[in-house]
Coordinates of C-alpha atoms and ligand atoms in Angstrom, one line a residue:
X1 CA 58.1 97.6 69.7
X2 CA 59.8 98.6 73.1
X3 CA 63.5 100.2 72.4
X4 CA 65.7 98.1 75.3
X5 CA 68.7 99.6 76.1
X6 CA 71.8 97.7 75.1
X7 CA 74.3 97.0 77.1
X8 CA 78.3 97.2 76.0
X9 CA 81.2 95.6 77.8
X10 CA 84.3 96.9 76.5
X11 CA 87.7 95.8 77.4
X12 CA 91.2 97.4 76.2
X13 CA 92.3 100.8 75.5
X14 CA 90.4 104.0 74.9
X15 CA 89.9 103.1 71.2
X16 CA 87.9 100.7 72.3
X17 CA 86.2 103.1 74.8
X18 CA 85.3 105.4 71.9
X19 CA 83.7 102.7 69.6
X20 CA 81.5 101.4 72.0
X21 CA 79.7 104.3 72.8
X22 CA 79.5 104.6 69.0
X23 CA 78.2 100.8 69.0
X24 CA 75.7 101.9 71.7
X25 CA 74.4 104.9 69.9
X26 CA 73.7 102.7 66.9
X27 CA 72.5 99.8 69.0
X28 CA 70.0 102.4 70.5
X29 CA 68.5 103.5 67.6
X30 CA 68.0 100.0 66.7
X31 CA 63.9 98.8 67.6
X32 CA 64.5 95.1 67.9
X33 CA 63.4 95.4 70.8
X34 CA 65.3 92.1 71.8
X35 CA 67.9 93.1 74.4
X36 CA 71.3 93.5 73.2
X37 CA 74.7 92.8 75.0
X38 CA 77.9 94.0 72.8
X39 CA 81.4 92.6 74.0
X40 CA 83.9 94.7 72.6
X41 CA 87.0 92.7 73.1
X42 CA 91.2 93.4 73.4
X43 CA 93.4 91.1 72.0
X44 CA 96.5 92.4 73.5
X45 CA 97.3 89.9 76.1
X46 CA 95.9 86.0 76.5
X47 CA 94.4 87.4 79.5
X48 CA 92.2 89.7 78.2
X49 CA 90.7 87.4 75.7
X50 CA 90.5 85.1 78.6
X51 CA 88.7 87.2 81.1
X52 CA 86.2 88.2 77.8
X53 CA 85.7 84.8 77.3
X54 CA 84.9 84.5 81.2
X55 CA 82.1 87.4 80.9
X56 CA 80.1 86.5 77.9
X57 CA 79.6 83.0 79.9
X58 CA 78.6 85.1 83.0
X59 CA 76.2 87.3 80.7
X60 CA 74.3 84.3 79.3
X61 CA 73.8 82.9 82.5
X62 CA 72.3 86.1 83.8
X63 CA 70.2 86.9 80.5
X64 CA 69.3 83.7 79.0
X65 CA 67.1 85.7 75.8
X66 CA 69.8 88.4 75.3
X67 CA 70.8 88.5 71.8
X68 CA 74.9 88.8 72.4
X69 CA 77.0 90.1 70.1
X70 CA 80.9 90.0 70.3
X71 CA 83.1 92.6 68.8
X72 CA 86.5 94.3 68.8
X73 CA 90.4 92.8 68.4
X74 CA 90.0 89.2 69.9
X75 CA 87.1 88.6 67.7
X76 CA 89.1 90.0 64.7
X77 CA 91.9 88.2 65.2
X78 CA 90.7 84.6 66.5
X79 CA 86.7 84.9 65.0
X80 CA 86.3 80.9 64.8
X81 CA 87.6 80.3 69.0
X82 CA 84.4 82.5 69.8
X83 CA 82.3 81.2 67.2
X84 CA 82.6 77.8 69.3
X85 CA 81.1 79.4 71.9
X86 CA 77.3 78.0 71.9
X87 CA 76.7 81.3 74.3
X88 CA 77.4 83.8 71.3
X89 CA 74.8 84.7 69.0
X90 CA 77.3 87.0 66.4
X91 CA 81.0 87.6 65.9
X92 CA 81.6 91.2 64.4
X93 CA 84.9 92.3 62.7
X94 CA 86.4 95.7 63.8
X95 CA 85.1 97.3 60.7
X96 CA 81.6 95.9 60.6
X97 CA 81.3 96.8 63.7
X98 CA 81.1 100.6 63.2
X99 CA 78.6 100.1 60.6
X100 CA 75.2 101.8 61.8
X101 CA 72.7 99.7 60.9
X102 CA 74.7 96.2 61.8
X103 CA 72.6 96.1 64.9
X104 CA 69.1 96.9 63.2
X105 CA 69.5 94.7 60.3
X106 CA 72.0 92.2 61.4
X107 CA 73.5 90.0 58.6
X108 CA 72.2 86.3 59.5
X109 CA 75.5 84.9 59.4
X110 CA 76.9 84.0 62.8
X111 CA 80.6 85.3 61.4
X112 CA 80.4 88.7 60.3
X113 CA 84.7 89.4 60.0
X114 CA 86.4 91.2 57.0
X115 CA 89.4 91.0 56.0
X116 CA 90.6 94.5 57.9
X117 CA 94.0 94.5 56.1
X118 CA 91.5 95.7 53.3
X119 CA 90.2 98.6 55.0
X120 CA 91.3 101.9 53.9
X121 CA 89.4 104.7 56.0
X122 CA 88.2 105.4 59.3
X123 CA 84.6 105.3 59.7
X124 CA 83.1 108.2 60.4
X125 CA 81.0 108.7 63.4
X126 CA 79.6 111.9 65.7
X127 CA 79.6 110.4 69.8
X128 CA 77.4 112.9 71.4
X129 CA 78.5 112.1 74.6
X130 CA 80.3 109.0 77.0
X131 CA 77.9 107.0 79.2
X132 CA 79.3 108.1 83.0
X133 CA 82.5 109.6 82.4
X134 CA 83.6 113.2 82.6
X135 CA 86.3 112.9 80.1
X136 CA 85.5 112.1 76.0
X137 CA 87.8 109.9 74.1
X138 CA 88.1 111.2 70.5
X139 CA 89.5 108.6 67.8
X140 CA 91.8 110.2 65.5
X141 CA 93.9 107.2 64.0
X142 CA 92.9 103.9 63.3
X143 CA 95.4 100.6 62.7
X144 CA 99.1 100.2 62.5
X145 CA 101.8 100.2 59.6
X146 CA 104.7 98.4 62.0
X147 CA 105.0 94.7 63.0
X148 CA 106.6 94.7 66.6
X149 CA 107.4 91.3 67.2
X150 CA 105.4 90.8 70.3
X151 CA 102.1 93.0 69.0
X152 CA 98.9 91.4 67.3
X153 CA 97.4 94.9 66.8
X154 CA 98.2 95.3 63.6
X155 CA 95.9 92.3 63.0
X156 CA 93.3 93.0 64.7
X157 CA 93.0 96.9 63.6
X158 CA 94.4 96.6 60.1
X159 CA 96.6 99.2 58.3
X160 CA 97.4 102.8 59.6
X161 CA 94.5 105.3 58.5
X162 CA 93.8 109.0 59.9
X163 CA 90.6 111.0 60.4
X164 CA 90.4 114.1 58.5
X165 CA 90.8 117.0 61.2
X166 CA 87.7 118.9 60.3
X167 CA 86.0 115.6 61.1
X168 CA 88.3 115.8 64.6
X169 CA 87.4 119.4 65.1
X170 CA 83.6 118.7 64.7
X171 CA 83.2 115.8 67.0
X172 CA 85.6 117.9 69.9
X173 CA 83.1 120.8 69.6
X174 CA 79.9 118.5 69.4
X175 CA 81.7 117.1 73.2
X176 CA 82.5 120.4 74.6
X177 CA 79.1 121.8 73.8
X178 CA 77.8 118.5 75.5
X179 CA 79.8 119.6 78.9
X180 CA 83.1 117.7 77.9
X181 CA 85.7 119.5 79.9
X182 CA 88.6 117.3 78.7
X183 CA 89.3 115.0 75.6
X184 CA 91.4 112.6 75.0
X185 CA 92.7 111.6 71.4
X186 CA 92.9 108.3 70.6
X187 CA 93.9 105.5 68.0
X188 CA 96.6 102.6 68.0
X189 CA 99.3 104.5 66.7
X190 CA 98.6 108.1 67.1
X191 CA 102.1 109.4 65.8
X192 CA 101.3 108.0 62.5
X193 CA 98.2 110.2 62.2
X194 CA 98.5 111.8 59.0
X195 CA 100.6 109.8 56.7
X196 CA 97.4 108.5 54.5
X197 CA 95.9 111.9 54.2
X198 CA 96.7 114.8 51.6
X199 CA 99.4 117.1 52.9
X200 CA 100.5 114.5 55.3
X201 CA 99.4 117.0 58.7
X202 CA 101.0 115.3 61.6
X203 CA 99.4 114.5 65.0
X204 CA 101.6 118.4 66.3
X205 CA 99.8 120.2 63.8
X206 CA 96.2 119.0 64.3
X207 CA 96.9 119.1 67.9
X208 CA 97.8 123.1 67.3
X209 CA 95.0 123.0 64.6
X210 CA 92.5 122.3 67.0
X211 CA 92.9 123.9 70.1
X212 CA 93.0 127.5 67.7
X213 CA 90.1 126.2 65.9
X214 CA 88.5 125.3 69.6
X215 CA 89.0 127.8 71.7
X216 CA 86.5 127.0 74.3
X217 CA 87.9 123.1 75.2
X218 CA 90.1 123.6 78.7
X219 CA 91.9 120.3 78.7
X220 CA 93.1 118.0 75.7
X221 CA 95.2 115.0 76.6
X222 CA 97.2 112.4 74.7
X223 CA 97.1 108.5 74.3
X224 CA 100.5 106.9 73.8
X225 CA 103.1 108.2 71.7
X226 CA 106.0 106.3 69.8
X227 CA 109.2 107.8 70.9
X228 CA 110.7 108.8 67.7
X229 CA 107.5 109.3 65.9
X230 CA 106.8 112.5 68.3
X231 CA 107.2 115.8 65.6
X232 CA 108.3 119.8 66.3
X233 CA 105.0 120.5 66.2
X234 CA 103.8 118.9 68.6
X235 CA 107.0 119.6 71.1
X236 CA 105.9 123.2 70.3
X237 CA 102.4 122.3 71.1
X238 CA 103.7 120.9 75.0
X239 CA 105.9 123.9 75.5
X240 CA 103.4 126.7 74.6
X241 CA 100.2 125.0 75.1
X242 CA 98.4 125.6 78.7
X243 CA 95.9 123.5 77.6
X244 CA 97.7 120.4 76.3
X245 CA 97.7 118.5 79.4
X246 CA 101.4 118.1 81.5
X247 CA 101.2 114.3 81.0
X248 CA 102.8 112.1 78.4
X249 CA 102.9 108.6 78.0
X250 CA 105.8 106.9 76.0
X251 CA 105.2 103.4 74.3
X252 CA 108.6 102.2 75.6
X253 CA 108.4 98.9 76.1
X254 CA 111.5 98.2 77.0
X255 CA 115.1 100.0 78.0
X256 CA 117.6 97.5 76.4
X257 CA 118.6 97.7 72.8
X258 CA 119.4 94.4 72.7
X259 CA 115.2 93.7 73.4
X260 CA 114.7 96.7 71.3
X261 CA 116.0 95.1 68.5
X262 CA 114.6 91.9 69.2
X263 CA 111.1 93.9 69.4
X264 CA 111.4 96.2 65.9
X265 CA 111.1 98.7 67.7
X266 CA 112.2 102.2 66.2
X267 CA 114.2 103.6 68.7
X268 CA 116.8 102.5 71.2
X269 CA 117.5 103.7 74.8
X270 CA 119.3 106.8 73.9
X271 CA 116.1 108.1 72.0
X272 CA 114.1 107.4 75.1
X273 CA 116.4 109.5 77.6
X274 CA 117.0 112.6 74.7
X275 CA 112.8 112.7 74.1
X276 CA 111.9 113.0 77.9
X277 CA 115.0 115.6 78.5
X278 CA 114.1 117.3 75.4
X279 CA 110.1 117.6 76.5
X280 CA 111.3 118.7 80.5
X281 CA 113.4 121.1 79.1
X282 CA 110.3 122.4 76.4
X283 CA 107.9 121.7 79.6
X284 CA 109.8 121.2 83.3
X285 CA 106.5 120.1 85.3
X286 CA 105.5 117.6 82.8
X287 CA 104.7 114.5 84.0
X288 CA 106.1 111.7 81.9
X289 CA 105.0 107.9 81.9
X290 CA 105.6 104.9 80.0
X291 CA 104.8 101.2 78.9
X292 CA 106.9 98.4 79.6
X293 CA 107.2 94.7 78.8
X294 CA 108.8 92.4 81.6
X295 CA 109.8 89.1 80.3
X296 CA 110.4 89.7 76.5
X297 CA 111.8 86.2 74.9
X298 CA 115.5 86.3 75.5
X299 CA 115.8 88.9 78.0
X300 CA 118.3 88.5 80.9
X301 CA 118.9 89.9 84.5
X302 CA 121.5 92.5 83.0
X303 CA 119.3 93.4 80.3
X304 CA 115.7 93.6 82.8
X305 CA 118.1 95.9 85.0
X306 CA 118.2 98.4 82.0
X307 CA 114.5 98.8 82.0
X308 CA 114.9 99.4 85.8
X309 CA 117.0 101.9 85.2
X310 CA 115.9 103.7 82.5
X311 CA 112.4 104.4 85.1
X312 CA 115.2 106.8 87.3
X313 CA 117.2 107.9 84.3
X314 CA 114.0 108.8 82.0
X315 CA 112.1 109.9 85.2
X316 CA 109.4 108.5 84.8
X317 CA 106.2 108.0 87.0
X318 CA 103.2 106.5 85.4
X319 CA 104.5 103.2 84.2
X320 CA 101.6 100.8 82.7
X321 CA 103.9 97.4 83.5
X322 CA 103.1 94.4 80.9
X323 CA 104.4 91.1 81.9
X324 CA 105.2 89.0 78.6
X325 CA 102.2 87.1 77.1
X326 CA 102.9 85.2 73.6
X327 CA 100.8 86.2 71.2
X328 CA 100.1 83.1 68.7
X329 CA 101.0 84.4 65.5
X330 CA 103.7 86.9 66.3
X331 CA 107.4 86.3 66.3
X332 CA 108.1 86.3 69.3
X333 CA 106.0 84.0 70.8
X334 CA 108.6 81.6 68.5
X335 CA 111.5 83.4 70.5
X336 CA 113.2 81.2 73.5
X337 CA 110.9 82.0 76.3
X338 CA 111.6 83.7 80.0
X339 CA 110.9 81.2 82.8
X340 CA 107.2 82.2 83.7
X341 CA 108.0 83.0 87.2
X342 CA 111.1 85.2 86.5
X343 CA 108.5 87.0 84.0
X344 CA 106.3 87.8 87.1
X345 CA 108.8 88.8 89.0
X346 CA 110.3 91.2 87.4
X347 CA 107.0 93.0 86.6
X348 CA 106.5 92.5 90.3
X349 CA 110.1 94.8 90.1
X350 CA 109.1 97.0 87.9
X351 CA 105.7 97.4 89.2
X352 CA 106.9 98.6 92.1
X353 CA 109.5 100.7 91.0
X354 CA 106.8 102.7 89.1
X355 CA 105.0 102.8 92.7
X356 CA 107.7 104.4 94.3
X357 CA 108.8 107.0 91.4
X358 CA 104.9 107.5 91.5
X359 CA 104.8 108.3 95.4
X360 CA 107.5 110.6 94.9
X361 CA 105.7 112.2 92.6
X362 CA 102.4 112.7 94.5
X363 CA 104.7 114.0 97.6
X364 CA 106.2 116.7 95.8
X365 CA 102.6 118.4 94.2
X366 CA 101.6 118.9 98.0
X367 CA 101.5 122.7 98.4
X368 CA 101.2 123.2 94.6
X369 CA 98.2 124.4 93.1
X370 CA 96.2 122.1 90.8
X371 CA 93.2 122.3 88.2
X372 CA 91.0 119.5 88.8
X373 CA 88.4 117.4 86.4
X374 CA 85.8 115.9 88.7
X375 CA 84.6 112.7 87.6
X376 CA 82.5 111.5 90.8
X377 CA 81.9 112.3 94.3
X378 CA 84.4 115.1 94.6
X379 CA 87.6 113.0 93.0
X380 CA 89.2 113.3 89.9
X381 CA 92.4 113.9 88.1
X382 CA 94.3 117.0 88.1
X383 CA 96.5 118.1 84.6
X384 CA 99.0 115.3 85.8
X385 CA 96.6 112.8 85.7
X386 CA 97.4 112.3 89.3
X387 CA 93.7 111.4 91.0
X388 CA 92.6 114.1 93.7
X389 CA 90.1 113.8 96.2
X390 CA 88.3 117.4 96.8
X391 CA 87.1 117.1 100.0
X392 CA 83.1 118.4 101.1
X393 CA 82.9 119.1 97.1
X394 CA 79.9 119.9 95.7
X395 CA 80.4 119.6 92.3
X396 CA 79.1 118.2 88.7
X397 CA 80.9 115.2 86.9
X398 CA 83.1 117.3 84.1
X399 CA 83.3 120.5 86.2
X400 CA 86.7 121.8 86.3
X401 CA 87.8 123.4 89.6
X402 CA 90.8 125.0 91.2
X403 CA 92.2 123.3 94.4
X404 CA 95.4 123.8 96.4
X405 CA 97.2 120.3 97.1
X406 CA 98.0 120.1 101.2
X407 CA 98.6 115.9 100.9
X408 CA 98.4 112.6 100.2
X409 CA 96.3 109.9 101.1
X410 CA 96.8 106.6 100.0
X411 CA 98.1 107.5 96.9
X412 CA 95.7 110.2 96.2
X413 CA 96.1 113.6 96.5
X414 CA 94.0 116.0 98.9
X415 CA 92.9 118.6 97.3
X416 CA 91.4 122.0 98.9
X417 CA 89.2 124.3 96.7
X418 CA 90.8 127.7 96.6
Ligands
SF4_1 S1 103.4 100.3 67.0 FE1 104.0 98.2 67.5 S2 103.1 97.8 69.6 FE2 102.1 99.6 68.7 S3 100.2 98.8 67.7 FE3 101.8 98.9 66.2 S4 102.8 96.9 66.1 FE4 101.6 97.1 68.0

């Protein structure tokens, strides 16, 4: 029987990344010899499911005999809207998904979906590597303890639950040795890693655990953090660690505490503007970015023109902009809404806010110097994660090389190799 290899669509965040190169590991090793197409789903706006939705239409139409199989939050959350979708041939959970032998010996039930609010431990899986990228994402937390009012996470990824960090120490060393120059550590709510396992470790200390117990990784990077979830150990970690990257990205979300409130979030604006002084002071060339919701239910001019604001006040410069998208299920899609085109608007606002903080930023690297991650053709992203374009480079995906910064160019840097 012919192995064929499977092909994986995966939408969302780098958690997602991670699990579908574990999906197509497993899905590999599987001899059904029946090609395989896994959509790994996001949940986290109405247009993500939608544009899923979109795909696995497209996909049947292209590969009429592919067995498809569809996976991650969406599916999780809303299992019976894609089980009505005659194109589908299974609907996987977020747990079952991990499982390795779901693809060899799938269960013949077109629903395979567990209850996830069950689930108590992160699976545990080796990647050896990360089809065409130059960077490994490395899962380190899994689900979510709060219930912001706008989120469906929490639903979709089940209760907060850490991986051990000699598991996290093995799997980085497995990547470096495979020619990972940078990793990435990932999970939903990576401030709560931790808090399930004995001697509560928080994410500071296995971020100091593992670049003593890792010596040879050059470059580790962080997904988003929660503002008042960030620890001293891990402030220690940005101010004496070369190789923690420069770059750290808040989960904000909004810079009223009005819409705070109204969100259940745990920190105000205050918090926001004392954590990004605090880290410039511990680190002055750090780069600092942030997400933020345009449109929450109830929000008004005076209110958007705080989240405005805090971009200047907070400094910030890579700004992932969300315009408001009800989840069904959450509160706040039973809040009074924001007109729909005052919603795009102001992300239109704050999008190009973030643009212009961004371009200031770019302008004042050139004539800095600048380590550089290659990821294809001679571009890549530098500790900032500001992309670079090396010109006449001649150099491997993952290499890590050493350029002088002499402009810009449409929003990239120009790098020159010293
Ligand atoms: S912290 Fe809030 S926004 Fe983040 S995953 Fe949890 S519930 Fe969602």
């Amino acid at each position: 029987m012919t192995k064929s290899a499977p092909t994986v669509l995966t939408f969302g965040c780098r958690l997602n990344a991670y699990e579908s190169e574990v999906m197509r590991e497993h899905a590999r090793a599987s001899e059904s010899g029946v090609e395989t197409v896994i959509v790994n789903t996001c949940a986290v706006t109405a247009e993500a499911e939608r544009q899923a939705r979109q795909a696995i239409r497209k996909i049947r139409r292209e590969k009429p005999d592919a067995r498809i199989v569809v996976t991650g939050c969406a599916a999780q959350a809303h299992p019976e809207t894609f089980a009505a979708m005659p194109e589908i041939d299974q609907i996987l959970g977020n747990a079952e998904k991990m499982q390795p032998r779901i693809f060899s010996a799938p269960p013949a039930e077109k629903i395979v979906v567990g209850d996830i609010m069950q689930v108590r431990e992160v699976a545990s899986h080796l990647v050896s590597g990360f089809e065409g990228r130059a960077r490994a994402f490395v899962e380190v937390q899994q689900g979510c303890d709060h219930r912001c009012t706008f989120c469906i996470i929490p639903f979709g990824r089940g209760p907060n639950r850490s991986v051990p960090m000699g598991r996290v120490v093995g799997q980085i060393r497995e990547l470096v040795a495979a020619g990972y120059g940078e990793v990435v550590l990932t999970g939903v709510d990576v401030t709560a890693y931790g808090g399930d396992l004995p001697g509560q470790p928080s994410l500071g200390q296995l971020v100091r655990r593992l670049l003593a117990l890792v010596p040879e990784l050059p470059r580790l990077r962080l997904s988003s953090l929660d503002p008042v979830e960030v620890d001293k150990d891990l402030l220690t970690a940005i101010a004496e660690e070369e190789r923690l990257m420069p770059h750290i990205h808040l989960s904000v979300q909004a810079g009223d505490d009005t819409i705070l409130k109204r969100m259940k979030r745990r920190h105000l604006r205050g918090d926001v503007l004392e954590l990004a002084r605090h880290i410039r002071d511990l680190r002055p060339d750090v780069a600092l970015g942030a997400d933020i919701i345009a449109g929450f239910p109830t929000e008004d001019d005076a209110m958007f023109q705080h989240s405005l604001d805090l971009v200047d006040e907070a400094g910030l410069t890579h700004l992932h902009v969300f315009p408001f998208s009800a989840r069904p299920g959450t509160p706040a899609a039973r809040m009074p809404k924001v007109r729909g085109d005052v919603v795009k608007d102001r992300a239109a606002r704050l999008r190009a806010k973030g643009e212009a903080a961004l371009a200031e930023f770019l302008a004042s690297r050139v004539g800095r110097d600048a380590q550089v991650l290659i990821e294809r053709d001679g571009r890549g992203h530098c500790g900032h994660y500001l992309p670079v374009c090396v010109g006449g480079l001649e150099a491997e995906p993952g290499a890590i090389v050493q350029v002088r910064i002499v402009g810009v160019t449409d929003g990239v840097l120009v790098g020159r190799e010293q």
